[in-house]
Amino acid sequence: MRDVAIIGIGQTPVGEHWDTSLRHLALQAALNALHDANIEKVDAIYVGNMLSGEVGGQEHLGALVADSLGMSGVEALKIEAACASGAAALRVGILAIASGMLDLVLVLGVEKLTDTLGGETTAALALAADAEYEVSQGISFVALNALLMRRYMHDYGWRGDDFANFVINAHANALNNPNAMFHRRVTPESYARSALIADPVKLFDASPVCDGAAAVVLAPAEYARTLSPAPVRIRGSAVATAPLAVHSRKDPLALAAARLSARRAYEMAQITPQDVDFFELHDAFTIMSALSLEAAGFAERGQGVRLALEGDITLQGRLPVATLGGLKARGHPVGATGMYQVVEAVLQLRGLAGENQVPAACIGMTQNIGGSGATIITHILEMA
Amino acid sequence: MSGKVAHDWRLKGQRYRLEGEECPHCRVKIFPPRDICPECHKPAKEPYRLSGRGEVYTYSTVNNAPGGFEEYTPYTVALVKLEEGPMITAQLTDVTPENVKIGMPVEMVTRKLRAQGDEGTIIYGYKFRPVLQA
Ligand SMILES: [Zn+2]
């Protein structure tokens, strides 16, 4: 098996891009990544996306992106794993190079959600859940997270406001990220005032619906240095699954797929959680942040919230998370999110995160969660 | 979510009668039916009808509904732990959200889930209501 490295990154700003199509978002991120890698051609393109068909009436994104880039003829596929589609595409790119079958791969995550409104978007996002036994009962994605948050608070005695620091931290970190969707501070007071959208989930607990695209170029680590002055090695990569429906999971608060994928990634990288310098976690909802921290081994069961309460997750803390805004404040363009996490981790490892630079960042971890936790993908990155 | 008649027709045993399965090997009760036992991973196709009694494991209120459910908001959704073991996602009915508690005993009733417009089918299925105290 060959080691794989990231030799180029690219992204678009995250937001409501009324004047930009999915094709142009994809093109912009891809060209930025190719330019950063200083190459013009690749052997394959893997596109992570969840809802282009449902929302935009366009599937077959592999061929579409290859064509848009003037690379028709190249191998190109769309990869789908709900909100984890971005990291899933990265995983496929890593497999392709590690196996020795391909050398240069462009991995792209792209999502264009703002072409639909309200109930249609809510219904589209619910496609990640079990259609016959969850969605048919009128459940929304927000409600699934509310079910988990309510039980978590009940079992471990937390109050709603105990989750505030996840949100405050994400918004503070986004202030210095020009590509983030939100550039406004959240205070404990504004969090407390935020409207309940599905009790106990407040509007501020949830990440926004938005558009965006992010991309990386992968190459074999053995000659990454001849292509890039600052390659970043992929030390760990693992996908794990759990039952699709929350009701089918033995322990709904355990986020079993996160525990499995993190453990496999640690084993592959030969590190422990203590070696991780920062963690780009999947803060689609604050409850997911808490469960992810616990499942990945950074906190005991029921104690993930404590890391936020005690300041461990800030840029100066023991385990900075959402260092450039996270899903909450950079934004959560579903199928692109996993790639934003990786692009931001590369910026940290290259020492290019500006005001938000994590001091002496050597090992970064990203975790991308599909649906309510049925697909969870962990990557561990290190400066080569 | 789908408006396809055959799709809803196929689910009638589950929606009207909570028809699940029992594993012939380890006797675990299974709902929704999946034909493979989630515990011992052996084939499990023996039909088993669940009693419909259980308790609220967790609940929430839906204010922003997915398409097709907008006209019913707000409504309460829950995970109900059935007395035979399986957990089920369902709406609660005949109760206001303030009166729902984790651990509250509930029982299955058949109610309208949604109508597919003025011309489409009306979909019925299980919801759960508080068990009336004698
Ligand atoms: Zn069995």
Coordinates of C-alpha atoms and ligand atoms in Angstrom, one line a residue:
Chain A
M1 CA 0.0 0.0 0.0
R2 CA 1.3 3.5 -0.9
D3 CA 1.0 6.5 1.4
V4 CA -1.1 9.3 0.0
A5 CA -0.5 13.1 0.3
I6 CA -2.5 16.2 -0.4
I7 CA -0.6 18.5 -2.8
G8 CA -3.2 21.2 -3.5
I9 CA -6.4 22.7 -1.9
G10 CA -9.2 25.0 -3.2
Q11 CA -12.5 26.3 -2.0
T12 CA -15.2 28.8 -2.7
P13 CA -16.8 31.0 -0.1
V14 CA -19.7 29.3 1.7
G15 CA -23.1 31.0 1.5
E16 CA -26.2 31.5 -0.5
H17 CA -24.9 31.7 -4.0
W18 CA -28.0 32.8 -5.9
D19 CA -25.9 33.9 -8.9
T20 CA -23.7 30.8 -9.2
S21 CA -24.6 27.3 -10.4
L22 CA -23.4 24.0 -9.1
R23 CA -21.2 23.7 -12.1
H24 CA -19.5 27.0 -11.5
L25 CA -19.0 26.3 -7.8
A26 CA -17.4 23.0 -8.6
L27 CA -15.3 24.6 -11.3
Q28 CA -14.0 27.4 -9.0
A29 CA -13.0 25.0 -6.2
A30 CA -11.4 22.5 -8.6
L31 CA -9.4 25.1 -10.5
N32 CA -8.1 26.6 -7.2
A33 CA -7.0 23.2 -6.1
L34 CA -5.3 22.4 -9.4
H35 CA -3.6 25.8 -9.4
D36 CA -2.4 25.3 -5.8
A37 CA -1.0 21.9 -6.8
N38 CA 0.5 23.4 -9.9
I39 CA -0.9 20.7 -12.2
E40 CA -3.3 20.7 -15.1
K41 CA -4.4 17.1 -15.5
V42 CA -5.4 14.3 -13.2
D43 CA -6.0 10.5 -13.6
A44 CA -9.4 10.7 -11.9
I45 CA -12.0 13.0 -10.4
Y46 CA -14.3 12.0 -7.5
V47 CA -17.1 14.3 -6.7
G48 CA -18.8 14.1 -3.3
N49 CA -22.4 15.4 -3.4
M50 CA -25.7 14.5 -1.8
L51 CA -28.6 16.3 -3.4
S52 CA -27.8 17.5 -6.9
G53 CA -30.6 15.3 -8.3
E54 CA -33.2 16.1 -5.7
V55 CA -32.6 19.9 -5.6
G56 CA -31.0 20.7 -8.9
G57 CA -32.5 18.1 -11.2
Q58 CA -28.9 17.1 -12.2
E59 CA -27.1 13.8 -11.5
H60 CA -24.1 12.3 -13.2
L61 CA -21.8 14.9 -11.7
G62 CA -18.6 12.9 -12.5
A63 CA -19.0 13.4 -16.2
L64 CA -20.3 17.0 -15.7
V65 CA -17.3 18.1 -13.7
A66 CA -14.8 16.4 -16.0
D67 CA -16.4 18.1 -19.0
S68 CA -16.5 21.5 -17.2
L69 CA -12.8 21.2 -16.5
G70 CA -12.0 20.3 -20.1
M71 CA -10.9 16.9 -19.0
S72 CA -13.4 14.7 -20.7
G73 CA -12.1 11.2 -21.1
V74 CA -10.8 11.1 -17.6
E75 CA -12.2 8.7 -15.0
A76 CA -14.9 10.6 -13.0
L77 CA -17.6 9.5 -10.5
K78 CA -20.0 11.0 -8.1
I79 CA -19.9 9.5 -4.6
E80 CA -22.8 9.8 -2.2
A81 CA -23.0 9.2 1.6
A82 CA -25.5 11.8 2.7
C83 CA -23.7 14.6 4.7
A84 CA -20.6 12.5 4.6
S85 CA -20.3 12.5 0.8
G86 CA -17.3 14.8 0.8
A87 CA -15.2 12.6 3.0
A88 CA -16.5 9.6 1.2
A89 CA -15.1 11.0 -2.1
L90 CA -11.8 11.6 -0.4
R91 CA -11.8 8.0 0.9
V92 CA -12.3 6.7 -2.7
G93 CA -9.4 8.9 -3.9
I94 CA -7.1 7.6 -1.2
L95 CA -8.0 4.0 -2.1
A96 CA -7.3 4.6 -5.7
I97 CA -3.8 6.0 -5.1
A98 CA -2.9 3.7 -2.2
S99 CA -3.7 0.7 -4.4
G100 CA -1.3 1.9 -7.0
M101 CA -3.9 2.0 -9.7
L102 CA -3.9 5.8 -10.1
D103 CA -1.4 8.6 -9.4
L104 CA -3.1 12.0 -9.4
V105 CA -6.6 12.4 -8.2
L106 CA -8.8 15.5 -7.9
V107 CA -11.4 15.1 -5.0
L108 CA -14.2 17.6 -5.0
G109 CA -17.1 18.2 -2.6
V110 CA -19.9 20.4 -3.9
E111 CA -23.5 21.2 -2.9
K112 CA -26.0 23.7 -4.2
L113 CA -29.0 23.8 -1.8
T114 CA -30.5 27.2 -2.1
D115 CA -32.3 26.5 -5.3
T116 CA -35.2 25.1 -3.2
L117 CA -37.0 26.6 -0.3
G118 CA -38.3 25.6 3.2
G119 CA -40.3 22.3 3.2
E120 CA -38.6 21.1 0.0
T121 CA -35.1 21.5 1.4
T122 CA -36.2 19.9 4.7
A123 CA -37.6 17.0 2.8
A124 CA -34.5 16.7 0.7
L125 CA -32.2 16.6 3.7
A126 CA -34.5 14.0 5.3
L127 CA -33.5 11.6 2.4
A128 CA -30.5 10.7 4.6
A129 CA -32.9 9.1 7.1
D130 CA -35.0 5.9 6.7
A131 CA -37.7 6.7 4.2
E132 CA -40.1 3.9 5.3
Y133 CA -39.8 4.1 9.1
E134 CA -38.5 7.6 10.0
V135 CA -39.4 10.1 7.3
S136 CA -42.9 8.5 6.8
Q137 CA -43.7 9.5 10.3
G138 CA -43.0 13.2 9.6
I139 CA -39.6 13.3 11.1
S140 CA -37.2 16.0 10.0
F141 CA -33.4 16.0 10.3
V142 CA -33.6 18.7 13.0
A143 CA -36.2 16.6 14.9
L144 CA -33.9 13.5 14.8
N145 CA -31.1 15.6 16.5
A146 CA -33.7 17.0 19.0
L147 CA -34.6 13.4 20.0
L148 CA -31.0 12.6 20.7
M149 CA -30.3 15.9 22.5
R150 CA -33.4 15.5 24.7
R151 CA -32.4 12.0 25.8
Y152 CA -28.7 13.1 26.3
M153 CA -29.8 16.0 28.6
H154 CA -32.1 13.6 30.5
D155 CA -29.5 10.9 31.0
Y156 CA -26.6 13.2 31.9
G157 CA -28.3 16.1 33.5
W158 CA -27.2 18.9 31.1
R159 CA -29.2 22.0 30.4
G160 CA -29.7 23.5 27.0
D161 CA -27.4 26.5 27.7
D162 CA -24.6 24.1 28.6
F163 CA -24.1 23.6 24.8
A164 CA -23.6 27.4 24.1
N165 CA -19.8 27.3 23.9
F166 CA -19.8 25.1 20.8
V167 CA -21.7 27.8 19.0
I168 CA -19.8 30.8 20.5
N169 CA -16.5 29.1 19.6
A170 CA -17.5 28.3 16.0
H171 CA -18.7 31.9 15.4
A172 CA -15.7 33.5 17.0
N173 CA -13.4 31.3 14.8
A174 CA -15.4 32.2 11.6
L175 CA -14.8 35.9 12.1
N176 CA -11.3 35.4 10.6
N177 CA -12.3 33.1 7.8
P178 CA -13.1 35.0 4.7
N179 CA -14.8 31.9 3.2
A180 CA -17.2 31.5 6.2
M181 CA -20.9 32.1 5.8
F182 CA -21.3 34.0 9.0
H183 CA -19.1 36.8 10.3
R184 CA -20.9 37.7 13.5
R185 CA -20.2 36.9 17.1
V186 CA -22.6 34.9 19.2
T187 CA -22.8 35.7 22.9
P188 CA -24.1 33.6 25.8
E189 CA -27.1 36.0 25.8
S190 CA -27.9 35.7 22.1
Y191 CA -27.6 31.9 22.3
A192 CA -30.0 31.8 25.2
R193 CA -32.5 34.0 23.3
S194 CA -32.3 31.9 20.1
A195 CA -35.7 30.4 19.1
L196 CA -36.5 26.8 19.7
I197 CA -36.9 25.1 16.4
A198 CA -37.5 21.5 17.7
D199 CA -37.4 21.4 21.5
P200 CA -34.6 21.3 22.9
V201 CA -32.8 22.3 19.7
K202 CA -32.5 26.0 19.2
L203 CA -31.9 27.7 15.9
F204 CA -28.3 28.5 17.1
D205 CA -27.7 24.8 17.7
A206 CA -28.2 24.0 14.0
S207 CA -25.9 24.7 11.1
P208 CA -27.2 26.6 8.1
V209 CA -28.4 25.5 4.7
C210 CA -26.0 26.8 2.1
D211 CA -23.9 26.3 -1.0
G212 CA -20.2 25.7 -1.5
A213 CA -17.5 23.6 -3.0
A214 CA -14.0 22.5 -1.8
A215 CA -11.4 20.4 -3.4
V216 CA -8.0 18.7 -2.9
V217 CA -5.5 17.1 -5.2
L218 CA -4.0 13.8 -4.1
A219 CA -0.7 12.2 -5.1
P220 CA 1.5 9.3 -3.9
A221 CA 3.4 10.6 -0.8
E222 CA 6.6 9.1 -2.2
Y223 CA 6.9 11.9 -4.9
A224 CA 4.5 14.5 -3.4
R225 CA 7.5 16.6 -2.4
T226 CA 8.6 16.9 -6.0
L227 CA 5.2 18.4 -6.9
S228 CA 4.5 20.5 -3.8
P229 CA 6.5 22.6 -1.4
A230 CA 4.1 21.7 1.5
P231 CA 2.5 18.3 1.0
V232 CA 0.3 17.0 3.8
R233 CA 0.3 13.3 4.4
I234 CA -2.9 11.3 5.1
R235 CA -2.0 9.2 8.1
G236 CA -5.4 7.7 8.8
S237 CA -8.6 7.1 6.8
A238 CA -11.6 5.1 7.9
V239 CA -15.3 4.8 7.1
A240 CA -17.7 3.0 9.4
T241 CA -21.5 2.5 9.4
A242 CA -24.2 2.1 11.9
P243 CA -27.9 1.2 11.4
L244 CA -29.6 3.8 9.1
A245 CA -32.4 4.6 11.5
V246 CA -31.8 6.0 15.0
H247 CA -34.4 3.6 16.4
S248 CA -32.4 0.6 15.1
R249 CA -29.3 1.5 17.1
K250 CA -28.7 -0.4 20.3
D251 CA -27.5 2.7 22.1
P252 CA -28.7 5.8 20.2
L253 CA -26.3 8.1 22.1
A254 CA -23.2 6.1 21.4
L255 CA -22.5 7.2 17.8
A256 CA -21.0 3.7 17.2
A257 CA -19.8 4.5 13.7
A258 CA -17.8 7.5 15.0
R259 CA -16.1 5.3 17.6
L260 CA -15.3 2.6 15.0
S261 CA -14.0 5.0 12.3
A262 CA -11.9 7.0 14.8
R263 CA -10.5 3.8 16.3
R264 CA -9.6 2.5 12.8
A265 CA -8.0 5.8 11.8
Y266 CA -6.0 6.0 15.0
E267 CA -4.7 2.4 14.4
M268 CA -3.8 3.2 10.8
A269 CA -2.0 6.4 11.9
Q270 CA -0.5 4.6 15.0
I271 CA -1.5 7.4 17.3
T272 CA -3.8 8.0 20.2
P273 CA -6.4 10.7 20.8
Q274 CA -3.8 12.6 22.9
D275 CA -1.6 13.1 19.8
V276 CA -4.3 15.1 17.9
D277 CA -3.6 18.8 17.9
F278 CA -6.9 20.0 16.6
F279 CA -10.2 18.4 15.5
E280 CA -12.5 19.5 12.7
L281 CA -15.6 17.8 14.0
H282 CA -19.1 17.6 12.4
D283 CA -21.0 20.3 14.4
A284 CA -24.1 20.1 12.3
F285 CA -25.9 20.3 15.6
T286 CA -24.3 20.9 19.0
I287 CA -25.5 17.5 20.2
M288 CA -23.4 15.9 17.4
S289 CA -20.3 17.8 18.6
A290 CA -20.7 16.3 22.1
L291 CA -21.4 12.8 20.8
S292 CA -18.5 13.0 18.4
L293 CA -16.0 14.1 21.0
E294 CA -17.1 11.2 23.2
A295 CA -17.0 8.6 20.5
A296 CA -13.6 9.7 19.2
G297 CA -12.1 9.3 22.7
F298 CA -11.7 12.9 23.8
A299 CA -14.3 12.7 26.6
E300 CA -16.1 10.1 28.7
R301 CA -19.7 9.2 27.8
G302 CA -22.0 12.0 28.7
Q303 CA -19.1 14.5 29.2
G304 CA -18.5 15.9 25.7
V305 CA -20.3 19.0 26.7
R306 CA -17.8 19.6 29.5
L307 CA -15.0 20.2 26.9
A308 CA -17.0 23.1 25.6
L309 CA -18.0 24.4 29.1
E310 CA -14.4 24.4 30.3
G311 CA -12.9 26.1 27.2
D312 CA -10.9 23.1 26.0
I313 CA -12.3 23.5 22.4
T314 CA -11.1 27.1 21.8
L315 CA -8.0 27.9 19.7
Q316 CA -6.0 28.3 22.9
G317 CA -7.5 25.1 24.5
R318 CA -6.4 21.6 24.8
L319 CA -8.3 20.4 21.7
P320 CA -9.3 23.3 19.3
V321 CA -12.4 22.4 17.2
A322 CA -14.1 24.1 14.3
T323 CA -10.9 26.2 14.0
L324 CA -12.2 28.2 11.0
G325 CA -15.9 28.2 11.9
G326 CA -17.0 24.6 11.6
L327 CA -20.3 23.6 10.1
K328 CA -22.1 26.1 12.4
A329 CA -20.4 29.3 11.2
R330 CA -18.3 28.5 8.1
G331 CA -21.5 26.7 7.0
H332 CA -22.7 23.2 6.1
P333 CA -23.0 22.8 2.4
V334 CA -23.8 19.1 2.9
G335 CA -21.8 17.1 0.4
A336 CA -19.0 19.7 0.4
T337 CA -18.6 19.9 4.1
G338 CA -16.2 16.9 4.5
M339 CA -13.9 18.6 2.0
Y340 CA -14.0 22.0 3.7
Q341 CA -12.9 20.2 6.9
V342 CA -9.9 18.7 5.1
V343 CA -9.0 21.9 3.3
E344 CA -9.1 23.8 6.6
A345 CA -7.0 21.1 8.3
V346 CA -4.4 21.5 5.5
L347 CA -4.4 25.3 6.1
Q348 CA -3.7 24.7 9.8
L349 CA -0.9 22.1 9.1
R350 CA 0.7 24.4 6.5
G351 CA 0.7 27.2 9.1
L352 CA -1.6 29.3 6.9
A353 CA -4.6 29.7 9.1
G354 CA -3.7 33.3 9.9
E355 CA -5.2 34.7 13.1
N356 CA -6.7 31.3 13.8
Q357 CA -3.5 29.4 13.6
V358 CA -3.3 26.5 16.1
P359 CA 0.2 26.8 17.6
A360 CA 2.5 23.9 16.6
A361 CA -0.2 22.1 14.7
C362 CA 1.3 18.8 13.6
I363 CA -1.6 16.3 13.5
G364 CA -5.1 17.3 12.6
M365 CA -8.2 15.1 12.5
T366 CA -11.4 15.5 10.6
Q367 CA -14.7 13.7 11.1
N368 CA -17.6 13.9 8.7
I369 CA -21.0 12.4 9.7
G370 CA -23.7 11.2 7.3
G371 CA -27.3 11.5 8.3
S372 CA -27.9 11.1 12.1
G373 CA -24.7 9.0 12.4
A374 CA -25.2 6.0 10.0
T375 CA -22.0 6.8 8.0
I376 CA -19.0 8.4 9.8
I377 CA -15.7 9.0 8.2
T378 CA -12.5 10.0 10.0
H379 CA -9.2 11.3 8.5
I380 CA -6.0 12.0 10.2
L381 CA -3.5 14.4 8.5
E382 CA 0.1 15.3 9.2
M383 CA 2.6 17.7 7.6
A384 CA 4.7 15.5 5.4
Chain B
M1 CA -42.3 10.2 1.7
S2 CA -43.1 8.7 -1.7
G3 CA -46.6 9.2 -3.2
K4 CA -46.4 5.8 -4.8
V5 CA -49.4 3.7 -4.0
A6 CA -47.6 0.3 -4.2
H7 CA -45.0 1.6 -1.8
D8 CA -47.6 2.4 0.9
W9 CA -49.6 -0.7 0.2
R10 CA -46.5 -2.9 0.8
L11 CA -46.2 -1.4 4.3
K12 CA -49.8 -2.0 5.4
G13 CA -48.9 -4.9 7.7
Q14 CA -46.4 -2.8 9.6
R15 CA -48.4 0.5 9.6
Y16 CA -51.8 -1.0 10.6
R17 CA -50.7 -4.0 12.7
L18 CA -47.1 -3.5 13.8
E19 CA -46.1 -6.8 12.0
G20 CA -42.5 -7.5 12.8
E21 CA -40.5 -10.7 13.1
E22 CA -39.2 -13.1 15.8
C23 CA -35.8 -14.6 15.4
P24 CA -36.2 -18.5 15.6
H25 CA -32.6 -18.8 16.8
C26 CA -32.4 -16.2 19.7
R27 CA -36.1 -15.3 20.0
V28 CA -35.3 -11.5 19.7
K29 CA -38.3 -9.5 18.4
I30 CA -37.6 -7.4 15.4
F31 CA -39.3 -4.2 14.1
P32 CA -39.2 -3.0 11.3
P33 CA -39.0 -6.5 9.7
R34 CA -35.5 -7.0 8.2
D35 CA -35.4 -10.8 7.7
I36 CA -31.9 -11.0 9.2
C37 CA -31.6 -11.0 13.0
P38 CA -29.7 -7.9 14.2
E39 CA -28.5 -9.8 17.2
C40 CA -27.3 -13.2 15.9
H41 CA -27.3 -12.3 12.2
K42 CA -29.1 -15.5 11.2
P43 CA -32.2 -15.6 8.9
A44 CA -35.3 -14.4 10.9
K45 CA -38.5 -14.4 9.0
E46 CA -41.1 -15.7 11.5
P47 CA -43.9 -13.1 11.6
Y48 CA -44.5 -11.6 15.0
R49 CA -47.2 -9.0 15.8
L50 CA -46.1 -6.5 18.5
S51 CA -48.5 -5.5 21.2
G52 CA -48.2 -1.8 20.6
R53 CA -47.4 -1.0 24.2
G54 CA -44.2 0.8 25.2
E55 CA -42.8 3.9 26.7
V56 CA -41.4 7.2 25.5
Y57 CA -37.6 7.0 25.2
T58 CA -37.3 10.6 23.9
Y59 CA -39.5 13.1 22.1
S60 CA -39.5 16.5 20.3
T61 CA -41.9 18.9 18.5
V62 CA -41.7 19.4 14.7
N63 CA -42.4 23.1 13.8
N64 CA -40.7 23.1 10.3
A65 CA -42.0 20.0 8.7
P66 CA -40.7 18.2 5.6
G67 CA -42.8 18.6 2.4
G68 CA -46.1 16.8 2.8
F69 CA -46.4 17.4 6.5
E70 CA -46.5 21.2 6.7
E71 CA -50.2 21.4 7.4
Y72 CA -50.0 19.3 10.5
T73 CA -47.4 21.3 12.5
P74 CA -46.7 21.5 15.3
Y75 CA -46.7 17.8 16.0
T76 CA -44.8 15.7 18.5
V77 CA -42.5 12.9 17.4
A78 CA -41.0 10.3 19.7
L79 CA -38.8 7.2 19.9
V80 CA -41.0 4.6 21.6
K81 CA -39.3 1.7 23.3
L82 CA -41.8 -1.2 22.8
E83 CA -42.3 -3.7 25.6
E84 CA -41.0 -6.5 23.4
G85 CA -37.7 -4.7 22.9
P86 CA -37.6 -2.8 19.6
M87 CA -37.6 1.0 19.3
I88 CA -39.9 2.7 16.9
T89 CA -40.1 6.3 15.5
A90 CA -43.7 7.6 15.6
Q91 CA -45.8 10.6 16.3
L92 CA -47.6 11.0 19.6
T93 CA -51.3 11.9 19.6
D94 CA -54.0 12.9 22.1
V95 CA -51.4 14.7 24.2
T96 CA -49.9 18.2 24.2
P97 CA -46.1 18.4 24.2
E98 CA -46.0 19.9 27.8
N99 CA -47.6 16.7 29.1
V100 CA -45.1 14.3 27.5
K101 CA -42.4 12.8 29.7
I102 CA -39.6 10.4 29.1
G103 CA -40.6 7.0 30.4
M104 CA -44.3 7.7 29.9
P105 CA -46.4 4.6 29.0
V106 CA -47.9 4.8 25.6
E107 CA -50.0 2.5 23.3
M108 CA -50.4 2.3 19.5
V109 CA -53.4 3.7 17.7
T110 CA -54.2 4.0 14.0
R111 CA -54.4 7.5 12.7
K112 CA -54.1 9.6 9.5
L113 CA -50.4 10.2 8.8
R114 CA -51.0 12.5 5.9
A115 CA -53.1 13.2 2.8
Q116 CA -51.3 13.5 -0.5
G117 CA -53.2 16.6 -1.7
D118 CA -57.0 16.7 -2.4
E119 CA -56.8 14.0 -5.1
G120 CA -54.2 11.6 -3.7
T121 CA -54.4 8.8 -1.2
I122 CA -54.8 9.4 2.5
I123 CA -52.1 7.5 4.4
Y124 CA -52.9 5.9 7.7
G125 CA -50.5 4.4 10.1
Y126 CA -49.5 4.0 13.7
K127 CA -49.2 6.8 16.2
F128 CA -48.9 6.4 20.0
R129 CA -51.0 7.9 22.8
P130 CA -50.7 8.0 26.5
V131 CA -52.0 4.8 28.2
L132 CA -55.2 5.9 30.0
Q133 CA -54.8 5.3 33.7
A134 CA -57.7 3.2 35.1
Ligands
ZN1 ZN -31.3 -14.0 16.4

